[in-house]
């Protein structure tokens, strides 16, 4: 997809562990969530969260937002105990 191509270029220019790459992963994850591609969304959200935690720390607002996004996917999958 065009999103994947843009992400590939961004990683090439900025490096894989850049916070802008994390933001792009979150955006792609949101597209997958809206398309009902929950496993793909989880993959992108988890990778974004990994980058954010390593660069921003556990207490950053962006990390909290990523945790929220993961919970949304799990709720959509009916995994309510994991989403809570």
Coordinates of N, CA and C in Angstrom, one line a residue, residues 41-71:
X41 N -3.7 -4.2 12.8 CA -3.7 -3.0 13.7 C -2.9 -3.2 14.9
X42 N -3.1 -4.4 15.6 CA -2.3 -4.7 16.8 C -0.8 -4.7 16.5
X43 N -0.4 -5.3 15.4 CA 1.0 -5.3 15.0 C 1.6 -3.9 14.9
X44 N 0.9 -3.0 14.2 CA 1.4 -1.6 14.1 C 1.4 -0.9 15.4
X45 N 0.3 -1.1 16.2 CA 0.2 -0.4 17.5 C 1.3 -0.9 18.4
X46 N 1.5 -2.2 18.5 CA 2.5 -2.7 19.4 C 3.9 -2.2 19.0
X47 N 4.2 -2.1 17.7 CA 5.5 -1.6 17.3 C 5.7 -0.2 17.6
X48 N 4.6 0.6 17.4 CA 4.7 2.0 17.8 C 4.9 2.2 19.3
X49 N 4.2 1.4 20.1 CA 4.3 1.4 21.5 C 5.8 1.1 22.0
X50 N 6.4 0.1 21.3 CA 7.7 -0.3 21.6 C 8.7 0.9 21.4
X51 N 8.5 1.6 20.3 CA 9.4 2.7 20.0 C 9.1 3.9 21.0
X52 N 7.9 4.1 21.2 CA 7.6 5.2 22.1 C 8.1 5.0 23.5
X53 N 7.9 3.8 24.0 CA 8.5 3.5 25.4 C 10.0 3.6 25.4
X54 N 10.7 3.2 24.4 CA 12.1 3.3 24.4 C 12.6 4.7 24.2
X55 N 11.9 5.5 23.5 CA 12.3 6.9 23.3 C 11.7 7.9 24.3
X56 N 10.5 7.7 24.8 CA 9.8 8.7 25.5 C 9.6 8.3 27.0
X57 N 9.7 7.0 27.3 CA 9.5 6.5 28.7 C 8.0 6.1 28.9
X58 N 7.8 5.3 29.9 CA 6.5 4.8 30.2 C 5.4 5.8 30.6
X59 N 5.8 6.9 31.1 CA 4.8 7.9 31.6 C 4.5 9.0 30.6
X60 N 4.9 8.9 29.4 CA 4.6 9.9 28.4 C 3.2 9.8 27.9
X61 N 2.5 10.9 27.6 CA 1.1 10.9 27.1 C 1.0 10.1 25.8
X62 N 2.0 10.1 24.9 CA 1.9 9.3 23.7 C 1.8 7.8 24.0
X63 N 2.5 7.4 25.0 CA 2.5 6.0 25.4 C 1.1 5.6 25.9
X64 N 0.5 6.5 26.7 CA -0.8 6.3 27.2 C -1.8 6.2 26.0
X65 N -1.7 7.0 25.0 CA -2.6 7.0 23.9 C -2.4 5.7 23.1
X66 N -1.2 5.2 23.0 CA -1.0 4.0 22.3 C -1.6 2.8 23.1
X67 N -1.5 2.8 24.4 CA -2.1 1.8 25.2 C -3.6 1.8 25.0
X68 N -4.2 3.0 24.9 CA -5.6 3.2 24.6 C -6.0 2.6 23.2
X69 N -5.2 2.8 22.2 CA -5.4 2.3 20.9 C -5.4 0.7 20.9
X70 N -4.5 0.2 21.6 CA -4.4 -1.3 21.8 C -5.7 -1.8 22.4
X71 N -6.2 -1.1 23.5 CA -7.4 -1.5 24.1 C -8.6 -1.5 23.2

